[in-house]
Amino acid sequence: MTAVVTSHARRRGIRGAAALVCGALAAGGLAAAGVSTLRPEAASASSHREAPLISGQPQYDNTDVYAFVSPDRPDTTTIVADWSPFEEPAGGPTFYPFPEDAQYDVHIDSDGDAQGDLLYRWTFDTRTKNGDTFLYNTGQVTSLDDPDLNVTQTYDIDLLRLKDQKVVSTKKIANDLPVAPSHVGKASMPDYGKLRDQAVRKLPGGTTAFAGQADDPFFLDLRVFDLLYGGDLSEVGRDTLAGYNVNTVALQVPSAELRQSEKQPVVGVWSTTQRKNAAGKWTQVSRLGAPLVNEVVVPMKDKDKFNASSPWNDADFLPYVTKPELPRLIESIYKIKAPKEPRKDLVSVFLTGVKDLNQPPGVRPAEALRLNTAVKPAASPKRLGVLDGDNAGYPNGRRLADDVVDISLQVVEGELVGQKNDLGDAVDTNDQAFGKSFPYVALPTAGSRGPVAGKGTTARDALVGGARPLGATGSSGSDDTVLIASAAAGGAGVLLVACGLLWWRRTRVTAGGA
C-alpha cells in the first residue's frame, strides 16, 4: 500500500511541477509574443517557397535565376543566381552562410537539346577564427581579411564540360575566393560597399565572379497567393520582398564561351542545388530556370518531382503548360475569360523560346531561361521586355529589372494570342536601385536599418534594458509597457519554475519517507 501511495505522490509531484513549468514557459512565450508584435516583419506565403520539401531547406532553395547580355560589356553574358529566401537582415548571430554540404550549379545548354553542355559549380568552405565567442564579428570590419571578421567563407568554381549528360572534363576556374559577408549592420560594417567591391574578382579569360549577400532583386506583391489578391486588384502594390536579402552568386563570362557559335547564339540557362545526404551521395533538391513555373504552373503533387528532375524529362510536365490552372482561377474570381486551350503560346515562352528571337533550331521543349546572346542590350530598357518591344528583356533571358510578374500575368491571360490586357500587381520596380556594373545586384539591407538614438538621450539606455525611465513620455510609451510587462512575465516564469522544482523535491522526500 505504501508503494502505491508513493507512486501516486510522485506522479502528482511530477504533474504539478510540469504544470508549473508549462505555465512559466507559457508566460515567457506570451511575453515574447508581446515583444514581437512591436515590429511585425513576418511575410506571407512566398513564391520563393515553391515546393513542400525545399521550403524547409532555405539554404538550398534557389529563388531566382537571371541571364542577360551585360549592359556595360556587351561581349559578355552575366548570370546571377540567388538562394535562401527571406533573409531577415538582423538574423544573427549565425546570420546566413552558404552551406558547405551543397553544390550550387548553373547549367548552360548551347544547342537546344535540353542537356547541359557546360556546368558551373560553386562549393563553399567556412572558417571561424575564435570559437569561444558568439560574435560573427568581434569588432568593426573594414576589409574582407579584417581579423575582426570572425566567420569567413571562401568558394571554388569548377567548370564541367558534358556530352550526353556525362562529364567529359573538369577545370577549376576559381579557387579559394572570398565571400562577401552578411551585412551585420552599420556599427559592424560602416562601409559595406567597400567589402562587396573586394569580393568582386577577375578570373583568367575575361570572366568575373562574385559571391555574397545581396538585396533580393525579385519584386512582387505576394498576396497573389491569398486567392489572387482577395478578388480585389485595387489592393495590390506592396513589394513583399522589400527589406529582405538573399545569398547571391554571379558570373560574367565572354558570350563566345557559352554559345555554340555566332550562327547559333541562343543558350538555355537553369540552376540546380545538390545536397549531400547521410550516405555521402549528392541528391538534387532544387531546380529553377524561368520564373514562376514551379510556383504557379506545376501542381502540388509534382512540385518536389520537378525540383528533382532534369529539363530532358520536361515532357512529363507539358500538360500543365498547355492547360494551365491560373487562367481558370482568374476567370472564376475576376470573370476575365481564359484563353482557349491548348496554350501553344505558353509553350514558346516557357519551353522552347520565341520563334525568330530566342528559339534554337531543333529545340527540345524544356523549362529554361533562353537567351539570345546576339541581341544587344537596350539603350532604354523597358520593364515589360519583349511585350513592350524591348527584345533584350524577358522572356529573352531575364534582366534584374524585368517585371516578370506583370509580363507573366499578361501572357497567361492571352497577350500573345490577341487577348490584350494590362494585368499586374502594381509593383513595377525593386525597392533598391540596381548597379550599373557587375555584379549589378543591390547592396543587402543592413541589420541595423532602423533609427539610432542620438547622444545624450535616454530613450535607449542599455542599463535599463532599452526601456524608458519610469514616467517618461513619448510615442513609444506603449512599447515600454510591453517591454516592462515582458520582463515581469519572464521573471515570474523563472520563479514559477524554481517553486515548481522545489515543491517536487519536497514531495519526493515526503513520499519517500512514507
Short mmCIF file of C-alpha atoms in Angstrom, two decimals:
data_model
loop_
_atom_site.label_atom_id
_atom_site.label_comp_id
_atom_site.label_asym_id
_atom_site.label_seq_id
_atom_site.Cartn_x
_atom_site.Cartn_y
_atom_site.Cartn_z
CA MET A 1 0.00 0.00 0.00
CA THR A 2 2.83 2.32 0.88
CA ALA A 3 4.39 1.69 -2.52
CA VAL A 4 1.16 2.63 -4.28
CA VAL A 5 0.81 5.85 -2.29
CA THR A 6 4.46 6.73 -3.02
CA SER A 7 3.96 6.14 -6.74
CA HIS A 8 0.82 8.32 -6.83
CA ALA A 9 2.57 11.01 -4.84
CA ARG A 10 5.48 11.05 -7.24
CA ARG A 11 3.18 11.22 -10.24
CA ARG A 12 1.24 14.09 -8.63
CA GLY A 13 4.54 15.84 -7.94
CA ILE A 14 5.73 15.37 -11.48
CA ARG A 15 2.41 16.56 -12.88
CA GLY A 16 2.41 19.56 -10.58
CA ALA A 17 5.95 20.53 -11.46
CA ALA A 18 5.24 20.01 -15.13
CA ALA A 19 2.17 22.21 -14.90
CA LEU A 20 4.13 24.99 -13.26
CA VAL A 21 6.99 24.68 -15.75
CA CYS A 22 4.50 24.77 -18.62
CA GLY A 23 2.85 27.79 -17.04
CA ALA A 24 6.20 29.52 -16.77
CA LEU A 25 7.08 28.72 -20.35
CA ALA A 26 3.67 29.91 -21.46
CA ALA A 27 4.17 33.18 -19.59
CA GLY A 28 7.58 33.62 -21.21
CA GLY A 29 6.11 32.72 -24.58
CA LEU A 30 3.32 35.27 -24.23
CA ALA A 31 5.87 37.87 -23.22
CA ALA A 32 7.98 37.13 -26.28
CA ALA A 33 4.88 37.25 -28.44
CA GLY A 34 4.07 40.67 -26.99
CA VAL A 35 7.52 41.97 -27.91
CA SER A 36 7.42 40.52 -31.43
CA THR A 37 4.24 42.37 -32.24
CA LEU A 38 6.06 45.67 -31.83
CA ARG A 39 7.93 45.20 -35.11
CA PRO A 40 5.98 42.81 -37.32
CA GLU A 41 8.32 41.54 -40.04
CA ALA A 42 6.86 38.13 -40.89
CA ALA A 43 5.96 37.59 -44.55
CA SER A 44 3.05 35.67 -46.00
CA ALA A 45 3.36 32.73 -48.38
CA SER A 46 6.23 33.18 -50.81
CA SER A 47 6.77 32.29 -54.42
CA HIS A 48 10.32 31.56 -53.25
CA ARG A 49 8.96 28.63 -51.24
CA GLU A 50 7.76 26.78 -54.31
CA ALA A 51 7.67 23.15 -53.15
CA PRO A 52 6.96 21.33 -49.86
CA LEU A 53 10.36 19.70 -49.32
CA ILE A 54 12.61 22.59 -50.27
CA SER A 55 10.57 25.11 -48.23
CA GLY A 56 12.12 23.56 -45.12
CA GLN A 57 15.67 23.84 -46.52
CA PRO A 58 16.09 27.54 -47.38
CA GLN A 59 19.89 27.42 -47.77
CA TYR A 60 19.42 25.02 -50.69
CA ASP A 61 16.39 26.77 -52.19
CA ASN A 62 17.21 28.62 -55.40
CA THR A 63 14.94 31.65 -55.51
CA ASP A 64 15.73 33.17 -58.92
CA VAL A 65 17.98 32.94 -61.96
CA TYR A 66 18.89 35.84 -64.24
CA ALA A 67 20.76 35.74 -67.55
CA PHE A 68 21.36 38.80 -69.72
CA VAL A 69 23.87 40.37 -72.06
CA SER A 70 25.95 42.68 -69.86
CA PRO A 71 24.87 46.29 -70.50
CA ASP A 72 28.38 47.72 -69.96
CA ARG A 73 30.23 44.77 -71.55
CA PRO A 74 28.04 43.59 -74.43
CA ASP A 75 30.53 40.92 -75.48
CA THR A 76 29.81 39.12 -72.21
CA THR A 77 26.83 37.40 -70.58
CA THR A 78 26.02 37.84 -66.89
CA ILE A 79 24.40 35.06 -64.89
CA VAL A 80 23.01 35.72 -61.42
CA ALA A 81 21.53 33.02 -59.19
CA ASP A 82 20.07 33.51 -55.72
CA TRP A 83 19.44 31.20 -52.78
CA SER A 84 18.00 31.39 -49.25
CA PRO A 85 14.75 33.40 -49.43
CA PHE A 86 13.56 35.88 -46.83
CA GLU A 87 16.84 36.56 -45.06
CA GLU A 88 15.88 38.90 -42.23
CA PRO A 89 18.85 41.32 -42.11
CA ALA A 90 19.16 41.26 -38.31
CA GLY A 91 19.00 37.45 -38.11
CA GLY A 92 22.21 36.87 -36.12
CA PRO A 93 24.37 35.75 -34.56
CA THR A 94 24.84 32.98 -37.13
CA PHE A 95 23.49 35.11 -39.99
CA TYR A 96 23.43 33.48 -43.44
CA PRO A 97 26.39 31.36 -44.57
CA PHE A 98 26.45 29.40 -47.80
CA PRO A 99 26.15 25.70 -46.84
CA GLU A 100 29.26 23.54 -47.08
CA ASP A 101 27.29 20.39 -47.94
CA ALA A 102 25.85 21.84 -51.15
CA GLN A 103 26.81 22.14 -54.78
CA TYR A 104 25.31 25.22 -56.44
CA ASP A 105 25.16 24.51 -60.18
CA VAL A 106 24.36 26.70 -63.18
CA HIS A 107 23.75 24.72 -66.39
CA ILE A 108 24.26 26.01 -69.94
CA ASP A 109 22.61 24.30 -72.93
CA SER A 110 24.21 25.68 -76.09
CA ASP A 111 22.38 23.63 -78.73
CA GLY A 112 18.75 23.42 -77.54
CA ASP A 113 18.66 19.69 -76.83
CA ALA A 114 17.69 20.17 -73.13
CA GLN A 115 21.00 18.75 -71.97
CA GLY A 116 23.65 20.81 -70.26
CA ASP A 117 26.83 21.32 -72.26
CA LEU A 118 28.55 23.40 -69.59
CA LEU A 119 28.07 23.34 -65.83
CA TYR A 120 29.47 25.96 -63.46
CA ARG A 121 29.65 24.60 -59.90
CA TRP A 122 30.11 26.63 -56.70
CA THR A 123 31.24 24.96 -53.46
CA PHE A 124 31.94 26.72 -50.16
CA ASP A 125 34.20 26.45 -47.13
CA THR A 126 33.74 28.13 -43.73
CA ARG A 127 36.39 29.22 -41.24
CA THR A 128 35.92 30.53 -37.69
CA LYS A 129 38.82 32.39 -36.07
CA ASN A 130 37.55 32.31 -32.50
CA GLY A 131 35.11 29.64 -31.42
CA ASP A 132 34.94 30.98 -27.86
CA THR A 133 32.69 33.90 -28.77
CA PHE A 134 29.15 34.05 -30.11
CA LEU A 135 30.02 37.04 -32.29
CA TYR A 136 30.02 36.92 -36.10
CA ASN A 137 32.49 39.82 -35.94
CA THR A 138 34.48 40.80 -32.87
CA GLY A 139 34.94 44.43 -33.88
CA GLN A 140 34.45 46.84 -36.75
CA VAL A 141 35.10 45.18 -40.12
CA THR A 142 36.79 47.32 -42.78
CA SER A 143 38.11 44.65 -45.16
CA LEU A 144 37.47 41.03 -46.06
CA ASP A 145 40.73 39.99 -44.37
CA ASP A 146 39.99 42.02 -41.24
CA PRO A 147 40.93 39.97 -38.14
CA ASP A 148 37.67 41.15 -36.55
CA LEU A 149 35.62 39.27 -39.16
CA ASN A 150 35.32 36.12 -37.08
CA VAL A 151 33.42 33.94 -39.55
CA THR A 152 34.65 33.93 -43.14
CA GLN A 153 33.81 31.90 -46.21
CA THR A 154 35.61 31.10 -49.43
CA TYR A 155 34.45 29.35 -52.59
CA ASP A 156 35.67 27.43 -55.61
CA ILE A 157 34.14 27.37 -59.09
CA ASP A 158 34.57 24.30 -61.27
CA LEU A 159 33.69 24.24 -64.96
CA LEU A 160 32.39 20.86 -66.10
CA ARG A 161 32.01 20.06 -69.80
CA LEU A 162 29.42 17.43 -70.63
CA LYS A 163 28.40 15.21 -73.51
CA ASP A 164 25.13 13.24 -73.46
CA GLN A 165 24.71 14.20 -69.78
CA LYS A 166 28.09 12.74 -68.83
CA VAL A 167 31.10 14.74 -67.62
CA VAL A 168 33.98 14.69 -70.10
CA SER A 169 36.26 17.23 -68.37
CA THR A 170 36.53 19.33 -65.22
CA LYS A 171 38.53 22.53 -64.80
CA LYS A 172 38.83 24.69 -61.68
CA ILE A 173 38.40 28.29 -62.78
CA ALA A 174 38.32 29.87 -59.31
CA ASN A 175 39.98 28.73 -56.10
CA ASP A 176 39.51 29.99 -52.55
CA LEU A 177 37.86 33.29 -53.49
CA PRO A 178 36.38 35.36 -50.62
CA VAL A 179 32.66 35.57 -50.00
CA ALA A 180 31.18 38.96 -49.08
CA PRO A 181 29.80 38.53 -45.53
CA SER A 182 26.27 39.07 -44.32
CA HIS A 183 25.62 42.76 -43.69
CA VAL A 184 25.56 42.75 -39.87
CA GLY A 185 24.92 46.48 -39.53
CA LYS A 186 26.31 49.99 -39.61
CA ALA A 187 28.34 49.70 -36.42
CA SER A 188 29.99 46.45 -37.54
CA MET A 189 30.43 47.25 -41.23
CA PRO A 190 30.34 51.03 -41.77
CA ASP A 191 31.30 50.75 -45.48
CA TYR A 192 29.69 47.57 -46.74
CA GLY A 193 30.03 48.72 -50.35
CA LYS A 194 33.81 48.51 -49.96
CA LEU A 195 33.52 44.93 -48.68
CA ARG A 196 31.33 44.00 -51.65
CA ASP A 197 33.79 45.57 -54.09
CA GLN A 198 36.61 43.49 -52.57
CA ALA A 199 34.58 40.34 -53.21
CA VAL A 200 34.34 41.01 -56.97
CA ARG A 201 37.20 39.06 -58.54
CA LYS A 202 38.51 38.92 -62.10
CA LEU A 203 39.41 35.46 -63.40
CA PRO A 204 41.58 34.46 -66.37
CA GLY A 205 39.99 34.73 -69.80
CA GLY A 206 37.81 37.78 -69.15
CA THR A 207 35.50 36.17 -66.57
CA THR A 208 34.45 37.97 -63.38
CA ALA A 209 32.97 36.34 -60.27
CA PHE A 210 31.11 37.35 -57.12
CA ALA A 211 29.52 35.53 -54.19
CA GLY A 212 27.89 37.12 -51.17
CA GLN A 213 24.75 38.61 -49.72
CA ALA A 214 22.57 41.00 -51.74
CA ASP A 215 19.20 42.65 -51.62
CA ASP A 216 16.59 40.28 -53.05
CA PRO A 217 16.19 41.57 -56.63
CA PHE A 218 12.77 39.96 -57.15
CA PHE A 219 9.91 42.41 -56.67
CA LEU A 220 6.24 41.50 -56.45
CA ASP A 221 3.16 41.54 -54.26
CA LEU A 222 2.98 38.04 -52.80
CA ARG A 223 -0.60 38.47 -51.74
CA VAL A 224 -1.31 36.79 -55.07
CA PHE A 225 -1.43 33.54 -53.09
CA ASP A 226 -4.27 34.89 -50.94
CA LEU A 227 -6.84 33.81 -53.53
CA LEU A 228 -5.33 36.07 -56.20
CA TYR A 229 -5.28 39.30 -54.19
CA GLY A 230 -8.58 38.58 -52.49
CA GLY A 231 -10.60 39.29 -55.62
CA ASP A 232 -9.76 43.00 -55.40
CA LEU A 233 -6.94 44.24 -57.61
CA SER A 234 -7.24 47.70 -56.06
CA GLU A 235 -5.43 46.30 -53.01
CA VAL A 236 -2.21 45.30 -54.81
CA GLY A 237 1.04 47.25 -54.80
CA ARG A 238 3.10 46.16 -51.76
CA ASP A 239 6.55 44.71 -52.53
CA THR A 240 6.51 41.82 -50.08
CA LEU A 241 10.23 41.12 -50.59
CA ALA A 242 11.35 44.66 -49.77
CA GLY A 243 13.90 44.69 -46.97
CA TYR A 244 14.87 41.03 -47.28
CA ASN A 245 18.20 39.69 -48.55
CA VAL A 246 19.37 36.59 -50.41
CA ASN A 247 22.67 34.80 -50.96
CA THR A 248 23.90 35.50 -54.48
CA VAL A 249 26.43 34.07 -56.89
CA ALA A 250 27.19 35.94 -60.10
CA LEU A 251 29.40 35.22 -63.08
CA GLN A 252 30.22 37.35 -66.10
CA VAL A 253 31.56 35.27 -68.98
CA PRO A 254 32.52 36.10 -72.58
CA SER A 255 29.46 35.11 -74.59
CA ALA A 256 31.61 33.25 -77.09
CA GLU A 257 32.45 30.73 -74.35
CA LEU A 258 28.78 29.94 -73.71
CA ARG A 259 27.13 29.84 -77.12
CA GLN A 260 27.57 27.17 -79.77
CA SER A 261 28.58 29.66 -82.48
CA GLU A 262 27.82 33.11 -83.85
CA LYS A 263 25.19 31.48 -86.08
CA GLN A 264 23.59 29.73 -83.10
CA PRO A 265 23.84 32.29 -80.27
CA VAL A 266 20.91 31.06 -78.12
CA VAL A 267 21.71 29.41 -74.80
CA GLY A 268 19.43 27.79 -72.24
CA VAL A 269 20.18 28.50 -68.59
CA TRP A 270 18.93 26.87 -65.38
CA SER A 271 20.26 26.21 -61.91
CA THR A 272 20.13 23.29 -59.51
CA THR A 273 21.20 22.58 -55.95
CA GLN A 274 22.64 19.27 -54.87
CA ARG A 275 22.88 18.36 -51.21
CA LYS A 276 24.98 15.60 -49.68
CA ASN A 277 22.85 13.02 -47.88
CA ALA A 278 23.73 10.87 -44.87
CA ALA A 279 25.26 8.23 -47.14
CA GLY A 280 27.62 10.80 -48.66
CA LYS A 281 25.84 10.88 -52.01
CA TRP A 282 24.71 14.03 -53.81
CA THR A 283 20.98 14.50 -54.33
CA GLN A 284 19.33 17.25 -56.39
CA VAL A 285 16.87 19.13 -54.17
CA SER A 286 16.14 22.32 -56.14
CA ARG A 287 15.85 23.42 -59.75
CA LEU A 288 14.99 26.75 -61.34
CA GLY A 289 15.04 28.27 -64.80
CA ALA A 290 12.24 30.57 -65.93
CA PRO A 291 10.50 32.35 -63.04
CA LEU A 292 7.16 31.26 -61.56
CA VAL A 293 6.98 27.90 -63.37
CA ASN A 294 7.19 25.56 -60.39
CA GLU A 295 5.34 28.12 -58.27
CA VAL A 296 2.17 28.63 -60.31
CA VAL A 297 2.30 26.15 -63.21
CA VAL A 298 3.27 22.83 -61.60
CA PRO A 299 0.61 21.46 -59.18
CA MET A 300 1.35 20.50 -55.60
CA LYS A 301 1.59 16.76 -56.29
CA ASP A 302 4.52 17.21 -58.71
CA LYS A 303 6.44 20.14 -57.22
CA ASP A 304 9.04 18.00 -55.44
CA LYS A 305 9.33 15.82 -58.53
CA PHE A 306 10.03 18.90 -60.65
CA ASN A 307 12.77 20.04 -58.27
CA ALA A 308 14.47 16.66 -58.59
CA SER A 309 14.06 16.38 -62.36
CA SER A 310 16.11 17.39 -65.41
CA PRO A 311 14.92 19.51 -68.37
CA TRP A 312 15.41 16.47 -70.61
CA ASN A 313 12.32 14.93 -68.99
CA ASP A 314 10.09 18.01 -69.10
CA ALA A 315 7.58 16.33 -71.37
CA ASP A 316 6.26 14.94 -68.08
CA PHE A 317 5.07 18.45 -67.19
CA LEU A 318 3.86 19.59 -70.63
CA PRO A 319 0.10 19.29 -69.84
CA TYR A 320 0.47 21.82 -67.01
CA VAL A 321 1.73 24.39 -69.55
CA THR A 322 -0.75 23.67 -72.34
CA LYS A 323 -3.69 23.50 -69.91
CA PRO A 324 -2.66 25.88 -67.10
CA GLU A 325 -4.63 26.28 -63.89
CA LEU A 326 -4.01 30.00 -63.36
CA PRO A 327 -6.19 31.42 -66.19
CA ARG A 328 -9.13 29.33 -64.98
CA LEU A 329 -8.67 30.67 -61.45
CA ILE A 330 -8.55 34.24 -62.73
CA GLU A 331 -11.73 33.63 -64.72
CA SER A 332 -13.54 32.22 -61.68
CA ILE A 333 -12.52 35.12 -59.42
CA TYR A 334 -12.36 38.12 -61.79
CA LYS A 335 -14.60 36.90 -64.65
CA ILE A 336 -11.81 37.53 -67.18
CA LYS A 337 -12.26 34.89 -69.86
CA ALA A 338 -9.45 32.35 -70.02
CA PRO A 339 -7.79 31.88 -73.44
CA LYS A 340 -8.57 28.72 -75.36
CA GLU A 341 -6.54 25.59 -74.76
CA PRO A 342 -4.12 24.06 -75.62
CA ARG A 343 -1.83 27.02 -74.93
CA LYS A 344 0.87 26.78 -77.59
CA ASP A 345 1.80 30.40 -76.85
CA LEU A 346 2.87 29.42 -73.33
CA VAL A 347 4.96 26.57 -74.71
CA SER A 348 7.01 29.10 -76.69
CA VAL A 349 7.50 31.35 -73.64
CA PHE A 350 8.35 28.69 -71.07
CA LEU A 351 9.62 25.66 -73.00
CA THR A 352 11.04 26.40 -76.45
CA GLY A 353 11.80 30.08 -76.75
CA VAL A 354 10.04 32.51 -79.09
CA LYS A 355 10.47 31.82 -82.80
CA ASP A 356 12.86 34.23 -84.55
CA LEU A 357 14.01 35.59 -81.19
CA ASN A 358 15.40 33.04 -78.76
CA GLN A 359 14.31 29.66 -80.09
CA PRO A 360 17.29 27.49 -81.13
CA PRO A 361 16.95 25.24 -84.20
CA GLY A 362 15.70 21.72 -83.44
CA VAL A 363 14.81 22.73 -79.90
CA ARG A 364 13.61 20.08 -77.46
CA PRO A 365 10.86 21.57 -75.23
CA ALA A 366 12.29 22.09 -71.75
CA GLU A 367 11.89 24.63 -68.96
CA ALA A 368 14.88 27.01 -69.01
CA LEU A 369 15.73 30.66 -69.45
CA ARG A 370 16.57 31.07 -73.14
CA LEU A 371 18.87 33.95 -74.02
CA ASN A 372 19.89 35.12 -77.47
CA THR A 373 23.38 36.43 -76.76
CA ALA A 374 23.44 38.23 -80.12
CA VAL A 375 20.70 40.70 -79.07
CA LYS A 376 22.45 43.85 -77.88
CA PRO A 377 21.46 45.49 -74.58
CA ALA A 378 18.71 48.08 -74.86
CA ALA A 379 19.72 51.74 -74.53
CA SER A 380 16.48 52.37 -72.61
CA PRO A 381 15.32 49.07 -71.08
CA LYS A 382 11.60 48.59 -70.63
CA ARG A 383 10.29 46.67 -67.66
CA LEU A 384 7.83 44.64 -69.79
CA GLY A 385 10.60 43.44 -72.08
CA VAL A 386 9.50 41.79 -75.30
CA LEU A 387 5.84 42.68 -74.70
CA ASP A 388 6.83 46.35 -74.94
CA GLY A 389 9.14 45.96 -77.94
CA ASP A 390 12.35 45.54 -75.93
CA ASN A 391 13.80 42.30 -77.29
CA ALA A 392 16.72 42.38 -74.85
CA GLY A 393 14.34 41.62 -71.96
CA TYR A 394 12.24 38.77 -70.62
CA PRO A 395 11.39 36.21 -71.93
CA ASN A 396 14.64 36.64 -73.88
CA GLY A 397 16.74 35.85 -70.83
CA ARG A 398 15.90 37.81 -67.70
CA ARG A 399 17.34 41.11 -66.51
CA LEU A 400 17.19 42.18 -62.88
CA ALA A 401 14.68 44.95 -63.58
CA ASP A 402 12.34 42.93 -65.81
CA ASP A 403 8.85 42.89 -64.29
CA VAL A 404 8.33 39.17 -64.74
CA VAL A 405 5.12 39.08 -62.69
CA ASP A 406 3.31 41.60 -64.89
CA ILE A 407 4.76 40.02 -68.04
CA SER A 408 3.71 36.52 -66.97
CA LEU A 409 0.21 37.58 -65.92
CA GLN A 410 -0.40 39.33 -69.23
CA VAL A 411 0.97 36.41 -71.24
CA VAL A 412 -1.04 33.86 -69.25
CA GLU A 413 -4.16 35.91 -69.92
CA GLY A 414 -3.59 35.79 -73.68
CA GLU A 415 -1.50 38.82 -74.61
CA LEU A 416 0.25 36.77 -77.34
CA VAL A 417 -2.98 35.36 -78.78
CA GLY A 418 -4.89 38.60 -79.19
CA GLN A 419 -6.43 38.99 -75.72
CA LYS A 420 -4.82 42.31 -74.84
CA ASN A 421 -4.71 43.18 -71.15
CA ASP A 422 -2.78 45.26 -68.63
CA LEU A 423 -2.84 42.92 -65.66
CA GLY A 424 -0.19 43.40 -62.99
CA ASP A 425 0.50 43.57 -59.29
CA ALA A 426 1.32 47.33 -59.22
CA VAL A 427 4.90 46.64 -58.07
CA ASP A 428 6.90 47.87 -61.03
CA THR A 429 10.41 48.29 -59.62
CA ASN A 430 12.68 46.89 -56.94
CA ASP A 431 12.86 48.69 -53.60
CA GLN A 432 16.62 49.20 -54.10
CA ALA A 433 18.28 50.54 -57.25
CA PHE A 434 20.39 48.05 -59.19
CA GLY A 435 24.03 48.74 -60.02
CA LYS A 436 25.35 49.79 -63.41
CA SER A 437 28.28 47.37 -63.35
CA PHE A 438 28.93 43.79 -62.29
CA PRO A 439 27.50 42.20 -60.18
CA TYR A 440 24.59 44.66 -60.72
CA VAL A 441 22.60 43.44 -57.70
CA ALA A 442 21.81 45.99 -54.98
CA LEU A 443 23.66 46.01 -51.67
CA PRO A 444 21.98 43.99 -48.92
CA THR A 445 19.81 45.69 -46.33
CA ALA A 446 21.77 46.20 -43.12
CA GLY A 447 20.86 44.50 -39.88
CA SER A 448 20.79 47.93 -38.20
CA ARG A 449 18.49 49.54 -40.72
CA GLY A 450 16.28 51.24 -38.12
CA PRO A 451 16.75 54.67 -36.49
CA VAL A 452 19.53 55.06 -33.92
CA ALA A 453 19.13 57.12 -30.75
CA GLY A 454 21.29 60.25 -30.60
CA LYS A 455 23.88 61.03 -27.95
CA GLY A 456 22.62 62.30 -24.61
CA THR A 457 19.16 60.80 -24.99
CA THR A 458 17.56 58.47 -22.50
CA ALA A 459 15.32 56.73 -25.00
CA ARG A 460 17.57 53.66 -25.18
CA ASP A 461 19.62 53.08 -22.08
CA ALA A 462 21.25 49.66 -22.14
CA LEU A 463 21.44 49.61 -18.34
CA VAL A 464 17.66 49.62 -18.04
CA GLY A 465 17.05 47.08 -20.77
CA GLY A 466 16.18 49.54 -23.51
CA ALA A 467 13.06 50.84 -21.76
CA ARG A 468 12.42 54.49 -20.95
CA PRO A 469 12.81 55.53 -17.34
CA LEU A 470 9.54 55.25 -15.47
CA GLY A 471 7.38 58.28 -16.01
CA ALA A 472 8.99 59.23 -19.32
CA THR A 473 6.57 60.14 -22.08
CA GLY A 474 6.77 59.76 -25.81
CA SER A 475 5.43 57.93 -28.82
CA SER A 476 6.98 54.67 -27.71
CA GLY A 477 5.36 54.65 -24.30
CA SER A 478 3.17 51.67 -25.19
CA ASP A 479 6.28 49.78 -26.28
CA ASP A 480 7.85 50.40 -22.87
CA THR A 481 4.78 48.99 -21.18
CA VAL A 482 5.08 45.82 -23.21
CA LEU A 483 8.82 45.55 -22.53
CA ILE A 484 8.30 46.00 -18.78
CA ALA A 485 5.46 43.51 -18.81
CA SER A 486 7.65 41.11 -20.77
CA ALA A 487 10.45 41.38 -18.22
CA ALA A 488 7.99 40.87 -15.38
CA ALA A 489 6.47 37.87 -17.08
CA GLY A 490 9.91 36.42 -17.72
CA GLY A 491 10.84 36.89 -14.06
CA ALA A 492 7.59 35.34 -12.96
CA GLY A 493 8.32 32.41 -15.22
CA VAL A 494 11.70 31.81 -13.58
CA LEU A 495 10.11 32.00 -10.12
CA LEU A 496 7.40 29.55 -11.12
CA VAL A 497 9.98 27.08 -12.43
CA ALA A 498 12.02 27.37 -9.20
CA CYS A 499 8.94 26.97 -6.99
CA GLY A 500 7.76 24.00 -9.02
CA LEU A 501 11.07 22.17 -8.77
CA LEU A 502 11.33 22.90 -5.01
CA TRP A 503 7.79 21.61 -4.41
CA TRP A 504 8.53 18.47 -6.44
CA ARG A 505 11.66 17.72 -4.42
CA ARG A 506 9.82 18.18 -1.12
CA THR A 507 7.01 15.94 -2.33
CA ARG A 508 9.52 13.23 -3.28
CA VAL A 509 11.19 13.43 0.14
CA THR A 510 7.84 13.28 1.96
CA ALA A 511 6.62 10.42 -0.22
CA GLY A 512 9.87 8.53 0.22
CA GLY A 513 9.65 8.86 4.00
CA ALA A 514 6.12 7.44 3.99
#
